[in-house]
PDB file of C-alpha atoms in Angstrom:
ATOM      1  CA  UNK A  72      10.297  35.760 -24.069  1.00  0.00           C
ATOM      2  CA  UNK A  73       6.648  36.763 -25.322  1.00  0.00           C
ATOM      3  CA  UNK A  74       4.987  34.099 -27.655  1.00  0.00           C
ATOM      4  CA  UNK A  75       1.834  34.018 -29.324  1.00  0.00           C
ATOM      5  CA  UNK A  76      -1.071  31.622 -28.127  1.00  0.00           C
ATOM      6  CA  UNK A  77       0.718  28.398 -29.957  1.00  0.00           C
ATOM      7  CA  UNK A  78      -2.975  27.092 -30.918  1.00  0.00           C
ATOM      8  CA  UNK A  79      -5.971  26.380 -28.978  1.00  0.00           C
ATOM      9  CA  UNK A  80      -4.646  23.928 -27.184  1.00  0.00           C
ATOM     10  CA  UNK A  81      -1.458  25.794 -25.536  1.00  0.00           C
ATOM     11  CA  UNK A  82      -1.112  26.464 -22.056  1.00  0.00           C
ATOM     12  CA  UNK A  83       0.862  29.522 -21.145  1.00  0.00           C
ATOM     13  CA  UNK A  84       1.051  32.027 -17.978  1.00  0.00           C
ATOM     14  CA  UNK A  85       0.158  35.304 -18.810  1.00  0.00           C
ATOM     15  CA  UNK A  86       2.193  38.342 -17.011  1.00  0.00           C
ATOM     16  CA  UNK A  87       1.934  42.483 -17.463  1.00  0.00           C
ATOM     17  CA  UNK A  88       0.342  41.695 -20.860  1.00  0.00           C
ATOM     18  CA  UNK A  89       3.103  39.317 -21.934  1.00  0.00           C
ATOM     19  CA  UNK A  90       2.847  35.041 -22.600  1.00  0.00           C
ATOM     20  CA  UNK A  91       5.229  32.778 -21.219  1.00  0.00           C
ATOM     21  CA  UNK A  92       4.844  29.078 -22.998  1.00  0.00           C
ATOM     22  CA  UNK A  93       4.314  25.716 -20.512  1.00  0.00           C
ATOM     23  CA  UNK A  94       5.436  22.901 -22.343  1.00  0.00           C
ATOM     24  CA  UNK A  95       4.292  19.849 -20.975  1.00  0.00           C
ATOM     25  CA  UNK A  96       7.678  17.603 -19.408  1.00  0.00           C
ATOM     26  CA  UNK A  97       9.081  20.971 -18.423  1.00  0.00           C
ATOM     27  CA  UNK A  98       8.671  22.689 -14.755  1.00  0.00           C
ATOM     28  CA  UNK A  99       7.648  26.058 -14.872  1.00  0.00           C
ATOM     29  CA  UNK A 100       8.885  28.276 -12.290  1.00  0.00           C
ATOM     30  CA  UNK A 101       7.113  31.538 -11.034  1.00  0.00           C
ATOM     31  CA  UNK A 102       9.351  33.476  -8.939  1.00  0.00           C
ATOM     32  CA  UNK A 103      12.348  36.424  -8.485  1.00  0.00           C
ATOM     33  CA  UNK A 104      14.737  33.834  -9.826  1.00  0.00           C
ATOM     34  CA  UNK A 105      12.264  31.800 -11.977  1.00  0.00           C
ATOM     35  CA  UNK A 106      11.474  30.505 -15.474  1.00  0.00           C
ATOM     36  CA  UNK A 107       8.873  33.418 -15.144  1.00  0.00           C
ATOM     37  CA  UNK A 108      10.957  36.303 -12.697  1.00  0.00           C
ATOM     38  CA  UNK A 109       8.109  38.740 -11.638  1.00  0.00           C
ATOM     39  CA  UNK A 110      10.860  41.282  -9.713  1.00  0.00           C
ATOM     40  CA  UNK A 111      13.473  41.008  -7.618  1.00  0.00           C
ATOM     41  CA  UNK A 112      11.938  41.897  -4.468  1.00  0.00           C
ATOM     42  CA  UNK A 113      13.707  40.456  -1.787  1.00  0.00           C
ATOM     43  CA  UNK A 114      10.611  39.445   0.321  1.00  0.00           C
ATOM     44  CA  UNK A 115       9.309  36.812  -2.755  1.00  0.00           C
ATOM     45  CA  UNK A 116      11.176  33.392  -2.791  1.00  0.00           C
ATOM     46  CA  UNK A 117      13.962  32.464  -5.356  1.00  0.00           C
ATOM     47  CA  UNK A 118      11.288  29.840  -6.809  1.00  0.00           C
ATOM     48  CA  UNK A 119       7.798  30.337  -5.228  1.00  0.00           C
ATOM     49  CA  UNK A 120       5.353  28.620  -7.667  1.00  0.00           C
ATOM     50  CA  UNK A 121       5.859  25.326  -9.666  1.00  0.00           C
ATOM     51  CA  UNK A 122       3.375  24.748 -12.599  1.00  0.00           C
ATOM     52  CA  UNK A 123       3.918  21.163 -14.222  1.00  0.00           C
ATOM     53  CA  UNK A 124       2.079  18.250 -16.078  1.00  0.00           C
ATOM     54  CA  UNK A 125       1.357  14.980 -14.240  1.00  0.00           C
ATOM     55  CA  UNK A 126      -0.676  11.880 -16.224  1.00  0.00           C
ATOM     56  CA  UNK A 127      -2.843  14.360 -18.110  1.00  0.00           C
ATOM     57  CA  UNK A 128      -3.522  16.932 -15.496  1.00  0.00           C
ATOM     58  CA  UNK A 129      -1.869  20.222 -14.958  1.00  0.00           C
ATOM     59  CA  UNK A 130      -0.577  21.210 -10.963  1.00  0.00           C
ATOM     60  CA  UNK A 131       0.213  23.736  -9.162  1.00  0.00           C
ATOM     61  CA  UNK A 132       2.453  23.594  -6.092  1.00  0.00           C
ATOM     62  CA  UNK A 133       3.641  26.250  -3.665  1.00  0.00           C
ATOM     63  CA  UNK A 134       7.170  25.714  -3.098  1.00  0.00           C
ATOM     64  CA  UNK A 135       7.301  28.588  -0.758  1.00  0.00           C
ATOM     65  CA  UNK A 136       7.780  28.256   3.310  1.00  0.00           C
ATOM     66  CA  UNK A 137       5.651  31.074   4.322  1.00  0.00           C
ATOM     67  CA  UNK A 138       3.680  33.296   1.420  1.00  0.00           C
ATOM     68  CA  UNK A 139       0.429  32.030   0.108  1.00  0.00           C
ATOM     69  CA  UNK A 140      -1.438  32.086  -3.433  1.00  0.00           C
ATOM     70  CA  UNK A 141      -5.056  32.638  -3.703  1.00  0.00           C
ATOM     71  CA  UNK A 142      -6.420  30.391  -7.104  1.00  0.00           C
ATOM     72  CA  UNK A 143      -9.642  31.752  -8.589  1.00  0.00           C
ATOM     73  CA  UNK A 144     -11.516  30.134 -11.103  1.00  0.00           C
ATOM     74  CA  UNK A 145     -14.105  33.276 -11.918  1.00  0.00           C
ATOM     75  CA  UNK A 146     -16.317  31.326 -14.313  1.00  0.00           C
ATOM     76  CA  UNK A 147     -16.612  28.641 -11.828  1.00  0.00           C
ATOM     77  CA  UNK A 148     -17.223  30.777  -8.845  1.00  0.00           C
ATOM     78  CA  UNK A 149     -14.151  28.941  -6.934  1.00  0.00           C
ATOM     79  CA  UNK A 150     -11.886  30.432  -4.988  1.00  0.00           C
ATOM     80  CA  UNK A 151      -8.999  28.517  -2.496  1.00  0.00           C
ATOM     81  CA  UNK A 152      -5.813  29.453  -0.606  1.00  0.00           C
ATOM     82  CA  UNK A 153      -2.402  27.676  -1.672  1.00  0.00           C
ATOM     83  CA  UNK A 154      -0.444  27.445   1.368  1.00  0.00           C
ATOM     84  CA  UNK A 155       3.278  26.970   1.366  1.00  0.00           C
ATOM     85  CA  UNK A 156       3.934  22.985   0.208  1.00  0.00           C
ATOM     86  CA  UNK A 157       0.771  22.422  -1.064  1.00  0.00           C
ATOM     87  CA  UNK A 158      -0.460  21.859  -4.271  1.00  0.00           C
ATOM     88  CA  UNK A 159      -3.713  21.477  -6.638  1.00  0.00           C
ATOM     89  CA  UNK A 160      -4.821  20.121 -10.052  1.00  0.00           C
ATOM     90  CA  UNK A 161      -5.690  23.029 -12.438  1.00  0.00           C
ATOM     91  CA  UNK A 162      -8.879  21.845 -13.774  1.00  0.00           C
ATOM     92  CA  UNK A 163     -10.252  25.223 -14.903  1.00  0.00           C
ATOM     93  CA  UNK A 164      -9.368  26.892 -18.266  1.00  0.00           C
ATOM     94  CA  UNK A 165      -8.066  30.184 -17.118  1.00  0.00           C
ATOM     95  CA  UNK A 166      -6.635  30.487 -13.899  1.00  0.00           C
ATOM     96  CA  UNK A 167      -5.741  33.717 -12.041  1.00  0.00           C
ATOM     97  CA  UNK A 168      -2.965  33.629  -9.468  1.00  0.00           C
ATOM     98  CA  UNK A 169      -2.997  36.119  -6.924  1.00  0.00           C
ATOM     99  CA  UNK A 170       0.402  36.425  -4.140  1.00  0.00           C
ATOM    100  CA  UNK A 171       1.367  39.236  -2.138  1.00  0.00           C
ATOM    101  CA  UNK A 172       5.443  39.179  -1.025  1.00  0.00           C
ATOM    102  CA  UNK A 173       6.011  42.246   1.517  1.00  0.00           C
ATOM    103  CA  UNK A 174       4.300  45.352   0.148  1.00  0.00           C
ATOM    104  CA  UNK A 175       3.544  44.435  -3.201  1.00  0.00           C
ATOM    105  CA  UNK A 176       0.356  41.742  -4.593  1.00  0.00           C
ATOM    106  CA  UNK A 177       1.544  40.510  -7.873  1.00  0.00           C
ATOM    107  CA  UNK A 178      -1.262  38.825 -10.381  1.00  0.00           C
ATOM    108  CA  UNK A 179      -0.575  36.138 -12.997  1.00  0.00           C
ATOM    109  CA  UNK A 180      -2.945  34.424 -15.429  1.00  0.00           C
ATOM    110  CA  UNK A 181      -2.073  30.600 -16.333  1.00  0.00           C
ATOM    111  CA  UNK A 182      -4.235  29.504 -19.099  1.00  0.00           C
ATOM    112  CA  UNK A 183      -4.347  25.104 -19.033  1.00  0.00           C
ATOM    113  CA  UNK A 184      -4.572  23.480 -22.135  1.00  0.00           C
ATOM    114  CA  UNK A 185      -4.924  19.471 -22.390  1.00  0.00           C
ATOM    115  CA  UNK A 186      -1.196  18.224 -21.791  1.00  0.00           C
ATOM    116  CA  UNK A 187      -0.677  14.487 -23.404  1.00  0.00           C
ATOM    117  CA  UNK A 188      -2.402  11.813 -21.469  1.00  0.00           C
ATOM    118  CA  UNK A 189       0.379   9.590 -20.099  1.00  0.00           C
ATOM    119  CA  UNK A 190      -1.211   6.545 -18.944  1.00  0.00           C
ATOM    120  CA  UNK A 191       0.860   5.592 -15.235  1.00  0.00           C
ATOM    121  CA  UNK A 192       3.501   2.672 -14.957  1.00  0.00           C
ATOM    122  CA  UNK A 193       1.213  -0.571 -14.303  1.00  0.00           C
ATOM    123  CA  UNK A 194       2.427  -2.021 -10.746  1.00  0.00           C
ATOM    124  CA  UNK A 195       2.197  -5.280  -9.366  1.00  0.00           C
ATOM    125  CA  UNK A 196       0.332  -5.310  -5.480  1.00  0.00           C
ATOM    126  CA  UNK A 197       2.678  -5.590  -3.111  1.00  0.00           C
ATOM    127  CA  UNK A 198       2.556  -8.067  -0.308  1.00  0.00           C
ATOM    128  CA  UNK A 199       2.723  -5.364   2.539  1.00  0.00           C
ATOM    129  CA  UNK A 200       0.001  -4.144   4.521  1.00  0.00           C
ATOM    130  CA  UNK A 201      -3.414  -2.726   2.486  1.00  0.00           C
ATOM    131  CA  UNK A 202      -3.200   1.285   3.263  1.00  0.00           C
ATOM    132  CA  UNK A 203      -6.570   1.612   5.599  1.00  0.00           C
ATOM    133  CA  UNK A 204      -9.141   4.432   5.378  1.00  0.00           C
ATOM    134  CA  UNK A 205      -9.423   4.589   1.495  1.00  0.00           C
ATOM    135  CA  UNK A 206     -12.890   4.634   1.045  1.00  0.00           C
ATOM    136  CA  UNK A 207     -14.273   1.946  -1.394  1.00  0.00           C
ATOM    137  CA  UNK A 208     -17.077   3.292  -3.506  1.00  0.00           C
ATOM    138  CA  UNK A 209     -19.878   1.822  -5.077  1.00  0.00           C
ATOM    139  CA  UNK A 210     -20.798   1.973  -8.995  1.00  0.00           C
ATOM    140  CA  UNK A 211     -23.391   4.392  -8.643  1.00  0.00           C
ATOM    141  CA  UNK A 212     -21.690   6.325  -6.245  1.00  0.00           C
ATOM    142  CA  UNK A 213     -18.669   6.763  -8.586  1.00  0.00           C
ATOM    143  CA  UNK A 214     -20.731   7.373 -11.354  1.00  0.00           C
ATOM    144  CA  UNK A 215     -22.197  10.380  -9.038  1.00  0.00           C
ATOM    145  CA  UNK A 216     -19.108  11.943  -9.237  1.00  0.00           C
ATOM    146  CA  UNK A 217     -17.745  10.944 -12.532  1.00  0.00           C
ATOM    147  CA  UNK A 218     -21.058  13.201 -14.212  1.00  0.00           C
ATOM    148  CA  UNK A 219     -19.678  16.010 -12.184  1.00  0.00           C
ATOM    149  CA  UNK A 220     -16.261  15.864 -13.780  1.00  0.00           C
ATOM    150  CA  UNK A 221     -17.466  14.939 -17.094  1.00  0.00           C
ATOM    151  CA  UNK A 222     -17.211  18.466 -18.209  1.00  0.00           C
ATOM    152  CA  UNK A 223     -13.199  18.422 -17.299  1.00  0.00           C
ATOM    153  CA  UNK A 224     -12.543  15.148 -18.574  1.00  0.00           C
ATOM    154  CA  UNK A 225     -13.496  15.600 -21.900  1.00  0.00           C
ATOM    155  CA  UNK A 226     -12.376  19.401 -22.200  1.00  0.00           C
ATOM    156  CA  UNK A 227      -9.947  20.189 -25.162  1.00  0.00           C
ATOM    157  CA  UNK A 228      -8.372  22.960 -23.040  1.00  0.00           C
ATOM    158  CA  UNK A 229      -9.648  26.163 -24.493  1.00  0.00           C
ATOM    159  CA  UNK A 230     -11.827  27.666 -21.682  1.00  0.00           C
ATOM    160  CA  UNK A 231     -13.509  26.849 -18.067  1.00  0.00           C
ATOM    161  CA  UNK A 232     -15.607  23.771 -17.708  1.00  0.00           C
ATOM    162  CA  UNK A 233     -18.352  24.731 -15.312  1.00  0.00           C
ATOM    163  CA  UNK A 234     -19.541  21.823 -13.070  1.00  0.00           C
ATOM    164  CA  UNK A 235     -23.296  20.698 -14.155  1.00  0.00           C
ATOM    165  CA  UNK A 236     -25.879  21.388 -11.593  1.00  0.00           C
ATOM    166  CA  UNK A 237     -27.144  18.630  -9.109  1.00  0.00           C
ATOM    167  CA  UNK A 238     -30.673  18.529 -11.753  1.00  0.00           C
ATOM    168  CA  UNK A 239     -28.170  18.506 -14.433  1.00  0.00           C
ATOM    169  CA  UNK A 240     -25.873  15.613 -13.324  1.00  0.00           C
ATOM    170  CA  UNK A 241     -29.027  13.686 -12.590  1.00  0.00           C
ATOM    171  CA  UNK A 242     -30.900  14.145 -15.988  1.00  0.00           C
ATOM    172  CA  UNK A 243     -27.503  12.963 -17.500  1.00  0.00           C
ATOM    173  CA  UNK A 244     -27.631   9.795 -15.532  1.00  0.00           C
ATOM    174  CA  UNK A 245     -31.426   9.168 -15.795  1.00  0.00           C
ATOM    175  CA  UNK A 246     -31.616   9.453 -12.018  1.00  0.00           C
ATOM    176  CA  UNK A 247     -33.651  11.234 -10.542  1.00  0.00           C
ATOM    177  CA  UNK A 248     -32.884  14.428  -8.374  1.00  0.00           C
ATOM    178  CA  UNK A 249     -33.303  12.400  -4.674  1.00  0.00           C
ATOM    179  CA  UNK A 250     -31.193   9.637  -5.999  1.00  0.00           C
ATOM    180  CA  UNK A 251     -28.428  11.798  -6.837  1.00  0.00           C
ATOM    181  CA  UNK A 252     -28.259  13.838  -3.925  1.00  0.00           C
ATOM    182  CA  UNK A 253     -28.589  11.072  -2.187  1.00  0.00           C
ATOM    183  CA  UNK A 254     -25.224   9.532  -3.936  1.00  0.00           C
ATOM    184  CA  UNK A 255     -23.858  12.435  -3.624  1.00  0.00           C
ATOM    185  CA  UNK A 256     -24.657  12.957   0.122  1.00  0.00           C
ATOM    186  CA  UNK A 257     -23.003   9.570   0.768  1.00  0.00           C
ATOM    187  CA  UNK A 258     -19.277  10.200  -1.062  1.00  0.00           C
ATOM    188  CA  UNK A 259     -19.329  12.992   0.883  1.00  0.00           C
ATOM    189  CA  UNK A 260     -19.493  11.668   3.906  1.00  0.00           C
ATOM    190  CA  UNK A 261     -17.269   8.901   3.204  1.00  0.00           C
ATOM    191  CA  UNK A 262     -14.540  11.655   2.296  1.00  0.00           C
ATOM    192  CA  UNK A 263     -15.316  13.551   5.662  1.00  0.00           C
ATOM    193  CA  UNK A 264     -14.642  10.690   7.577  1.00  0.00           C
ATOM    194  CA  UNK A 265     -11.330  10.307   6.322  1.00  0.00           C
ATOM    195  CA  UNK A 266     -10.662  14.082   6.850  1.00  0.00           C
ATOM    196  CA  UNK A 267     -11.028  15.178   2.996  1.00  0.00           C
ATOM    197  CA  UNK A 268     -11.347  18.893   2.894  1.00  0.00           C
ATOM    198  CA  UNK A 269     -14.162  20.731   2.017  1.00  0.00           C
ATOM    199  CA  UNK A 270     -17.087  18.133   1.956  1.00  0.00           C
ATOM    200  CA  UNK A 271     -18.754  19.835   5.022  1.00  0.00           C
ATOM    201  CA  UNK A 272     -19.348  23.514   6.226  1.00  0.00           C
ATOM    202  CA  UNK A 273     -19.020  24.465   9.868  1.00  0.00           C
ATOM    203  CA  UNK A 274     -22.217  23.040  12.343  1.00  0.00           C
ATOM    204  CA  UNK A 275     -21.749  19.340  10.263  1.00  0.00           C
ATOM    205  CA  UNK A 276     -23.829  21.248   7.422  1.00  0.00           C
ATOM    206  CA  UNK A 277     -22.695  20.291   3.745  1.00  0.00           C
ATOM    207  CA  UNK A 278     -20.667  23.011   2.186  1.00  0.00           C
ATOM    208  CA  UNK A 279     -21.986  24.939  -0.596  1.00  0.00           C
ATOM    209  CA  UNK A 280     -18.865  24.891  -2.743  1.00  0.00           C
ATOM    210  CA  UNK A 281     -18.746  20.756  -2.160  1.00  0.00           C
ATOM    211  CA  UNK A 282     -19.038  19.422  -5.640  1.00  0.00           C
ATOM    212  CA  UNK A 283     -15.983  21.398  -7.053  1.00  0.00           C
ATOM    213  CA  UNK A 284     -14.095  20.402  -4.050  1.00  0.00           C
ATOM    214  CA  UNK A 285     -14.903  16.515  -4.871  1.00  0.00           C
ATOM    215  CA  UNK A 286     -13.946  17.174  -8.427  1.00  0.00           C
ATOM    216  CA  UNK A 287     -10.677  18.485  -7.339  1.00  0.00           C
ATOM    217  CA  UNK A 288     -10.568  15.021  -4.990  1.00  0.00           C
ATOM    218  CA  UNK A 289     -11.347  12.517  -7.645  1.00  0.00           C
ATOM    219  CA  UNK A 290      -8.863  13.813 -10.406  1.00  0.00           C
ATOM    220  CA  UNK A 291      -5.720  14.431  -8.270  1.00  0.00           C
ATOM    221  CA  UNK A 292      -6.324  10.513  -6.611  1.00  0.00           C
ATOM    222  CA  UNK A 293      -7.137   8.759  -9.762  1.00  0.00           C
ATOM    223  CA  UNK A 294     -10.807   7.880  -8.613  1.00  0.00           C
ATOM    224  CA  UNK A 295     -12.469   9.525 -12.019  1.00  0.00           C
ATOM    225  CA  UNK A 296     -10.820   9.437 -15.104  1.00  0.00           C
ATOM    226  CA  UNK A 297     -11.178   9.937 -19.059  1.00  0.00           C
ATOM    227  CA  UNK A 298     -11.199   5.874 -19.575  1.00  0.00           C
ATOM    228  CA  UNK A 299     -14.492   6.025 -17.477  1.00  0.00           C
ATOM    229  CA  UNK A 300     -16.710   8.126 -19.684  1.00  0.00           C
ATOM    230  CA  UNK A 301     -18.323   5.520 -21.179  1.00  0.00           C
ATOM    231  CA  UNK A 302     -19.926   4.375 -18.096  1.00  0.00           C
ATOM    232  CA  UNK A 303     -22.312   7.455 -18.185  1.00  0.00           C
ATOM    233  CA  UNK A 304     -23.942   6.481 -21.644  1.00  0.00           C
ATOM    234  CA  UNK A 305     -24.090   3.209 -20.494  1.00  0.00           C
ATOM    235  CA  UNK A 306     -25.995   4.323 -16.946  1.00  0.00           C
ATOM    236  CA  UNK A 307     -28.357   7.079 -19.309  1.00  0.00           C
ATOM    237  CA  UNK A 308     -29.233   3.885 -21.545  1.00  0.00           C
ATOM    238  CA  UNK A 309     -30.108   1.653 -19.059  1.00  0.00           C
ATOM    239  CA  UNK A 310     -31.743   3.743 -16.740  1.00  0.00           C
ATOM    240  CA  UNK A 311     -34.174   4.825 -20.660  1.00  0.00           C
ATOM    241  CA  UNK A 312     -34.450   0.942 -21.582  1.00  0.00           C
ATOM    242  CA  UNK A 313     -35.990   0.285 -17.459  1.00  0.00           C
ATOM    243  CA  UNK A 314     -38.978   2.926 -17.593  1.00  0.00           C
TER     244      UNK A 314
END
């Protein structure tokens, strides 16, 4: 069924020029046999692609065994490979899918609106063993990478949030250029060490595409989120009120 946009806020896929709703609560399935069936070539899986809302944030998971996706984010210059059982939080606006099953590449477009903020269940600790090789992180170094996500966090959903620039972030915390890189520098390595993807290039050297990467980090684990905001006014102020 074709629908209209539903309001600035909707999230739909887009497909040959049609629009296929996502309503939040409800899996979407991209596939031959699918909530969205592409064709019924025999080489793409019954249910390849899963697109559904978790606390606030919209995912995308490759239910496949063996064909791959390729996400790109064009007004974010991001590109990555969805292998088969993985999945990643759709932070940009528009989305385009790309997935090639025997001799055909098919294209979809999934635009992400704002899905209701569902705060998690609260849980008591548990008396078992602490999990080891979470990295802790200090205030400023959280608040490093909460200015990156920012953008995303306070987003209503109708179009890309490009990621400030390193002189960007900084001005917004009244840091200074070293000091944030220098933040920055050290999540990074904190992440490598526990064998997060994408914080360093081949040779040890730090990978261009890094900050989006640590974006994508912080709002699929929880580390940033929208409750946080207010620490960066609070960090601008103080940083104005100490010069």
């Amino acid at each position: 069924m074709t629908v209209g946009p539903g309001g600035d806020n909707a999230t739909f896929v887009e497909f040959c020029g049609e629009r296929f709703p996502v309503v939040p609560s409800q899996p979407f399935y991209i596939g031959r046999e699918a909530t969205l069936t592409v064709d019924d070539n025999p080489y793409l899986h019954r249910r390849f692609l899963l697109l559904h809302d978790e606390n606030g944030m919209w995912w995308l998971t490759n239910l496949g065994t063996h064909l791959t996706a390729t996400v790109t984010a064009a007004d974010l210059g991001f590109t990555a490979t969805l292998g088969p059982g993985a999945r990643m939080p759709l932070v940009f606006g528009r989305t385009s899918i790309v997935f090639s099953a025997g001799p055909t590449t098919y294209e979809v477009q999934v635009q992400a609106g704002a899905p209701a903020v569902i705060p998690p269940p609260a849980t008591s600790p548990g008396s078992g063993d602490t999990t080891r090789g979470v990295p802790n992180f200090t205030e400023s170094q959280k608040l490093a990478v909460l200015v990156l996500a920012e953008a995303i966090l306070r987003r209503d959903g109708t179009g890309a949030s490009a990621l400030p620039s390193s002189a960007q972030a900084a001005a917004r915390l009244g840091w200074s250029l070293t000091k944030f890189n220098r933040k920055l520098d050290n999540v990074c390595d904190k992440l490598d060490l526990i064998g997060v993807a994408g914080m360093r290039a081949g040779g040890g050297r730090l990978a261009s595409n890094r900050r989006l990467r640590l974006v994508e980090y912080a709002l699929s684990t929880g580390l940033v989120a929208r409750e946080d905001l207010p620490m960066l006014d609070a960090e601008h102020a103080r940083n104005l009120t100490g010069r």
